[in-house]
Amino acid sequence: MKKIWMGIGVVCAVSLVSCGGGGTEAPKADAGGGAAAPAAGGAGAVPDEANGATITGKVMFDGTAPKEKTIDMSAVPACTRAHANAPAKSEEVIVNDNKTVKYAFVWIKSGLPEGTTWKVPSTPVMLDQNGCMYKPHVIGIMAGQNIEVKNSDPTNHNIHPSPTVNQEWNESQPPGSEDKMKTFARQEVMIPVKCNVHNWMRSYIGVVSHPFFAVTGDDGSFTIKGLPPGTYTLEVWHEKYGTQDQTITVGAKESKTQDFTIKG
Amino acid sequence: MPKDSSNPMGNAWLHRYSVLVLVCTFLLVIAGGLVTSNEAALAIPDWPLSYGKLVPPLEGGIRFEFAHRMLAATVALLTLILAFWIQASEQRLWLRRLGWMAVGAVLAQALLGGAAVKFVDPKPLSIAHACLAQICFGVMVAVVVGYALACPPEDQHQHWQAKAYPTVLAATAILLQTALGAAVRHNLTSAIPHIVGAGISTALVMWAGLGILIHHMEDTLLRRYATLLLSLTFVQVFLGVAAYMSRIATADDPQPMPMMIGFTVAHVAAGSLTFGAAVALALIVYRDARPANAVLAHGGMAVA
Ligand code: HEM
Ligand SMILES: [Cu+2]
């Protein structure tokens, strides 16, 4: 009878080894740029809007805009009711009327003077769960700045950001409960956020260790103000189309235009 | 107190009950697959309570995760009862041990599931949870089949051992294959290792299964289980292709689509069945099978 045990043992042992060794997870700490930020409202440099440089631009879309995808919310009546007039559409790719892209995240990826600590705004950035959608779909914050997570819906949400260099968390927020104040300590572009109750709910948070970033809106434009003179890598990030970098040099009080084109 | 296992009524009911536990375990595997495919694993961020309550608001993804938790609790309880029952009425030591092994596997599985929730879905834990689910099912199959089979006379043993290796190898390959599948499902690896593994395990299944068909065509039980294993493996490969294609076809959709969920969960479930068939076949080959009713008729010899 011993042999049967050996057989089963081998099967189990092999499988345990294979499962246990299933993955080496990326280290959660210090894998990305950006030191831990000071607490919100603390000391630090602020952008010098009077003497600094300004970069403005548009994120253009080249090609035919993909068809908008309708979200099926029928699994949760409370969500369907919020969209009684028109069904909700996916916000993954939104091409504006002027052929620009909404919800692109533009930021200074590198080139800022080393060693400067930037002041963290004391006002939180709102992330609202409204109609079983995240409003807005993409936000930018500074490391250490508060995100105010709100549930405006008559339904339960769980908020689950999955960062790679910041701390991961997952919390529920029943209807009518208090807003949650949340921060991320390290720079990370971008952190996907998901709700597992409503599996279509997805948003992105760009966490930057300085204040030079912007999210494009209905006109696809962005403005970054108060930059110290220098040469920078400017990056645009889009949920579906990935990232693009541009190098740009600006002097004091200079205004430059730098457009991006995303190929659809 | 080990009683005489020749009591036909006791045997019949224990056998039926073990089949019931097996079926529930299979349903639990399906429930778990539905959780993952609906991306609902973290819809309930707390454990063992759900939204701080015994019963959470049953909305959206919460329904899948909660149903999975309830079914898991049921299976754990059923398995525990089974182990006690076998302990009390069965003389074969290895079978009693197998019953407790099933309990251990199910409890470990519950802890892994809870840990996956507590530590916010770390990939290795979730993958381990998926692997252990298959092992739970495999052990339950071994309990059911082992209980239903009589022991061969000792002299036949040697003869059968050598024959068991191909099927044991096939079972191991399928288990590894389900582990690779879980790694794909939880985005740890690409599909390539899993596809390569499918080739290897299908080859091993054919080696084991066709070998049995060729040499033991006259043995009904062996023939049936070998055919079952071969057919399930082919179905599984088909479902794997379907799951893969539906995954690609719906990649741009804003949420998991029913077609993708259907094929994928069917693939997970059929994976369990394939592994179960391999375990059953290995045991039957090993034990020189006689059908279940032979146990009942002859009062299953106890050789521990
Ligand atoms: C008791 C026996 C249990 C069995 C046989 C079982 C089985 C499974 C299976 C087969 C899956 C699918 C894995 C995959 O799709 O790759 C799964 C997923 C899951 N199970 Fe269980 N389960 C059990 C207990 C539990 C318990 C007690 C919990 C507690 C919360 C739990 C939580 C989960 C979660 C969160 C997932 C999703 C994992 C992910 O997607 O990352 N399970 N389970
Ligand atoms: Cu939600």
PDB file of N, CA and C in Angstrom, chain B residues 197-234:
ATOM      1  N   GLY B 197       2.511  23.137 -22.743  1.00  0.00           N
ATOM      2  CA  GLY B 197       2.116  22.120 -21.763  1.00  0.00           C
ATOM      3  C   GLY B 197       0.942  21.291 -22.250  1.00  0.00           C
ATOM      4  N   ALA B 198       0.035  21.942 -22.975  1.00  0.00           N
ATOM      5  CA  ALA B 198      -1.125  21.215 -23.498  1.00  0.00           C
ATOM      6  C   ALA B 198      -0.664  20.128 -24.449  1.00  0.00           C
ATOM      7  N   GLY B 199       0.317  20.460 -25.297  1.00  0.00           N
ATOM      8  CA  GLY B 199       0.858  19.468 -26.223  1.00  0.00           C
ATOM      9  C   GLY B 199       1.443  18.286 -25.466  1.00  0.00           C
ATOM     10  N   ILE B 200       2.262  18.613 -24.462  1.00  0.00           N
ATOM     11  CA  ILE B 200       2.931  17.551 -23.707  1.00  0.00           C
ATOM     12  C   ILE B 200       1.913  16.688 -22.956  1.00  0.00           C
ATOM     13  N   SER B 201       0.979  17.344 -22.262  1.00  0.00           N
ATOM     14  CA  SER B 201       0.062  16.522 -21.465  1.00  0.00           C
ATOM     15  C   SER B 201      -0.880  15.721 -22.354  1.00  0.00           C
ATOM     16  N   THR B 202      -1.266  16.284 -23.504  1.00  0.00           N
ATOM     17  CA  THR B 202      -2.103  15.494 -24.409  1.00  0.00           C
ATOM     18  C   THR B 202      -1.341  14.257 -24.888  1.00  0.00           C
ATOM     19  N   ALA B 203      -0.065  14.454 -25.187  1.00  0.00           N
ATOM     20  CA  ALA B 203       0.741  13.310 -25.634  1.00  0.00           C
ATOM     21  C   ALA B 203       0.814  12.252 -24.540  1.00  0.00           C
ATOM     22  N   LEU B 204       1.037  12.699 -23.291  1.00  0.00           N
ATOM     23  CA  LEU B 204       1.137  11.734 -22.189  1.00  0.00           C
ATOM     24  C   LEU B 204      -0.195  11.014 -21.960  1.00  0.00           C
ATOM     25  N   VAL B 205      -1.287  11.768 -22.069  1.00  0.00           N
ATOM     26  CA  VAL B 205      -2.603  11.149 -21.907  1.00  0.00           C
ATOM     27  C   VAL B 205      -2.825  10.098 -22.982  1.00  0.00           C
ATOM     28  N   MET B 206      -2.409  10.425 -24.202  1.00  0.00           N
ATOM     29  CA  MET B 206      -2.602   9.460 -25.293  1.00  0.00           C
ATOM     30  C   MET B 206      -1.753   8.220 -25.078  1.00  0.00           C
ATOM     31  N   TRP B 207      -0.534   8.446 -24.625  1.00  0.00           N
ATOM     32  CA  TRP B 207       0.356   7.324 -24.322  1.00  0.00           C
ATOM     33  C   TRP B 207      -0.284   6.410 -23.278  1.00  0.00           C
ATOM     34  N   ALA B 208      -0.737   7.020 -22.181  1.00  0.00           N
ATOM     35  CA  ALA B 208      -1.335   6.232 -21.106  1.00  0.00           C
ATOM     36  C   ALA B 208      -2.674   5.624 -21.544  1.00  0.00           C
ATOM     37  N   GLY B 209      -3.525   6.474 -22.119  1.00  0.00           N
ATOM     38  CA  GLY B 209      -4.887   6.047 -22.448  1.00  0.00           C
ATOM     39  C   GLY B 209      -4.920   5.018 -23.558  1.00  0.00           C
ATOM     40  N   LEU B 210      -4.197   5.294 -24.647  1.00  0.00           N
ATOM     41  CA  LEU B 210      -4.202   4.349 -25.769  1.00  0.00           C
ATOM     42  C   LEU B 210      -3.539   3.045 -25.365  1.00  0.00           C
ATOM     43  N   GLY B 211      -2.489   3.147 -24.539  1.00  0.00           N
ATOM     44  CA  GLY B 211      -1.824   1.938 -24.050  1.00  0.00           C
ATOM     45  C   GLY B 211      -2.820   1.029 -23.355  1.00  0.00           C
ATOM     46  N   ILE B 212      -3.646   1.624 -22.518  1.00  0.00           N
ATOM     47  CA  ILE B 212      -4.642   0.835 -21.789  1.00  0.00           C
ATOM     48  C   ILE B 212      -5.679   0.268 -22.754  1.00  0.00           C
ATOM     49  N   LEU B 213      -6.122   1.111 -23.691  1.00  0.00           N
ATOM     50  CA  LEU B 213      -7.122   0.636 -24.649  1.00  0.00           C
ATOM     51  C   LEU B 213      -6.592  -0.542 -25.457  1.00  0.00           C
ATOM     52  N   ILE B 214      -5.320  -0.441 -25.840  1.00  0.00           N
ATOM     53  CA  ILE B 214      -4.752  -1.512 -26.662  1.00  0.00           C
ATOM     54  C   ILE B 214      -4.615  -2.807 -25.863  1.00  0.00           C
ATOM     55  N   HIS B 215      -4.143  -2.683 -24.610  1.00  0.00           N
ATOM     56  CA  HIS B 215      -3.833  -3.900 -23.863  1.00  0.00           C
ATOM     57  C   HIS B 215      -4.976  -4.439 -23.016  1.00  0.00           C
ATOM     58  N   HIS B 216      -5.964  -3.574 -22.716  1.00  0.00           N
ATOM     59  CA  HIS B 216      -7.004  -4.030 -21.780  1.00  0.00           C
ATOM     60  C   HIS B 216      -8.401  -3.786 -22.309  1.00  0.00           C
ATOM     61  N   MET B 217      -8.560  -3.964 -23.604  1.00  0.00           N
ATOM     62  CA  MET B 217      -9.846  -3.734 -24.234  1.00  0.00           C
ATOM     63  C   MET B 217     -10.936  -4.547 -23.553  1.00  0.00           C
ATOM     64  N   GLU B 218     -10.562  -5.724 -23.006  1.00  0.00           N
ATOM     65  CA  GLU B 218     -11.542  -6.635 -22.434  1.00  0.00           C
ATOM     66  C   GLU B 218     -12.035  -6.167 -21.065  1.00  0.00           C
ATOM     67  N   ASP B 219     -11.264  -5.272 -20.424  1.00  0.00           N
ATOM     68  CA  ASP B 219     -11.634  -4.827 -19.080  1.00  0.00           C
ATOM     69  C   ASP B 219     -12.546  -3.598 -19.166  1.00  0.00           C
ATOM     70  N   THR B 220     -13.826  -3.781 -18.862  1.00  0.00           N
ATOM     71  CA  THR B 220     -14.811  -2.719 -19.065  1.00  0.00           C
ATOM     72  C   THR B 220     -14.435  -1.448 -18.322  1.00  0.00           C
ATOM     73  N   LEU B 221     -14.058  -1.604 -17.060  1.00  0.00           N
ATOM     74  CA  LEU B 221     -13.799  -0.439 -16.224  1.00  0.00           C
ATOM     75  C   LEU B 221     -12.610   0.357 -16.768  1.00  0.00           C
ATOM     76  N   LEU B 222     -11.537  -0.361 -17.068  1.00  0.00           N
ATOM     77  CA  LEU B 222     -10.344   0.309 -17.604  1.00  0.00           C
ATOM     78  C   LEU B 222     -10.671   0.985 -18.931  1.00  0.00           C
ATOM     79  N   ARG B 223     -11.396   0.279 -19.768  1.00  0.00           N
ATOM     80  CA  ARG B 223     -11.724   0.809 -21.085  1.00  0.00           C
ATOM     81  C   ARG B 223     -12.540   2.084 -20.936  1.00  0.00           C
ATOM     82  N   ARG B 224     -13.520   2.043 -20.035  1.00  0.00           N
ATOM     83  CA  ARG B 224     -14.376   3.214 -19.842  1.00  0.00           C
ATOM     84  C   ARG B 224     -13.585   4.426 -19.369  1.00  0.00           C
ATOM     85  N   TYR B 225     -12.763   4.193 -18.363  1.00  0.00           N
ATOM     86  CA  TYR B 225     -12.050   5.340 -17.799  1.00  0.00           C
ATOM     87  C   TYR B 225     -10.971   5.867 -18.734  1.00  0.00           C
ATOM     88  N   ALA B 226     -10.335   4.959 -19.479  1.00  0.00           N
ATOM     89  CA  ALA B 226      -9.342   5.412 -20.448  1.00  0.00           C
ATOM     90  C   ALA B 226     -10.027   6.244 -21.530  1.00  0.00           C
ATOM     91  N   THR B 227     -11.190   5.780 -21.981  1.00  0.00           N
ATOM     92  CA  THR B 227     -11.938   6.528 -22.995  1.00  0.00           C
ATOM     93  C   THR B 227     -12.379   7.880 -22.441  1.00  0.00           C
ATOM     94  N   LEU B 228     -12.815   7.864 -21.184  1.00  0.00           N
ATOM     95  CA  LEU B 228     -13.248   9.106 -20.540  1.00  0.00           C
ATOM     96  C   LEU B 228     -12.091  10.114 -20.493  1.00  0.00           C
ATOM     97  N   LEU B 229     -10.934   9.631 -20.062  1.00  0.00           N
ATOM     98  CA  LEU B 229      -9.783  10.531 -19.962  1.00  0.00           C
ATOM     99  C   LEU B 229      -9.409  11.093 -21.326  1.00  0.00           C
ATOM    100  N   LEU B 230      -9.371  10.209 -22.327  1.00  0.00           N
ATOM    101  CA  LEU B 230      -9.005  10.670 -23.675  1.00  0.00           C
ATOM    102  C   LEU B 230     -10.020  11.693 -24.183  1.00  0.00           C
ATOM    103  N   SER B 231     -11.303  11.398 -24.033  1.00  0.00           N
ATOM    104  CA  SER B 231     -12.315  12.326 -24.559  1.00  0.00           C
ATOM    105  C   SER B 231     -12.257  13.657 -23.831  1.00  0.00           C
ATOM    106  N   LEU B 232     -12.153  13.610 -22.501  1.00  0.00           N
ATOM    107  CA  LEU B 232     -12.110  14.864 -21.743  1.00  0.00           C
ATOM    108  C   LEU B 232     -10.906  15.701 -22.155  1.00  0.00           C
ATOM    109  N   THR B 233      -9.782  15.038 -22.394  1.00  0.00           N
ATOM    110  CA  THR B 233      -8.588  15.784 -22.781  1.00  0.00           C
ATOM    111  C   THR B 233      -8.819  16.496 -24.111  1.00  0.00           C
ATOM    112  N   PHE B 234      -9.447  15.806 -25.050  1.00  0.00           N
ATOM    113  CA  PHE B 234      -9.688  16.449 -26.349  1.00  0.00           C
ATOM    114  C   PHE B 234     -10.687  17.600 -26.195  1.00  0.00           C
TER     115      PHE B 234
END
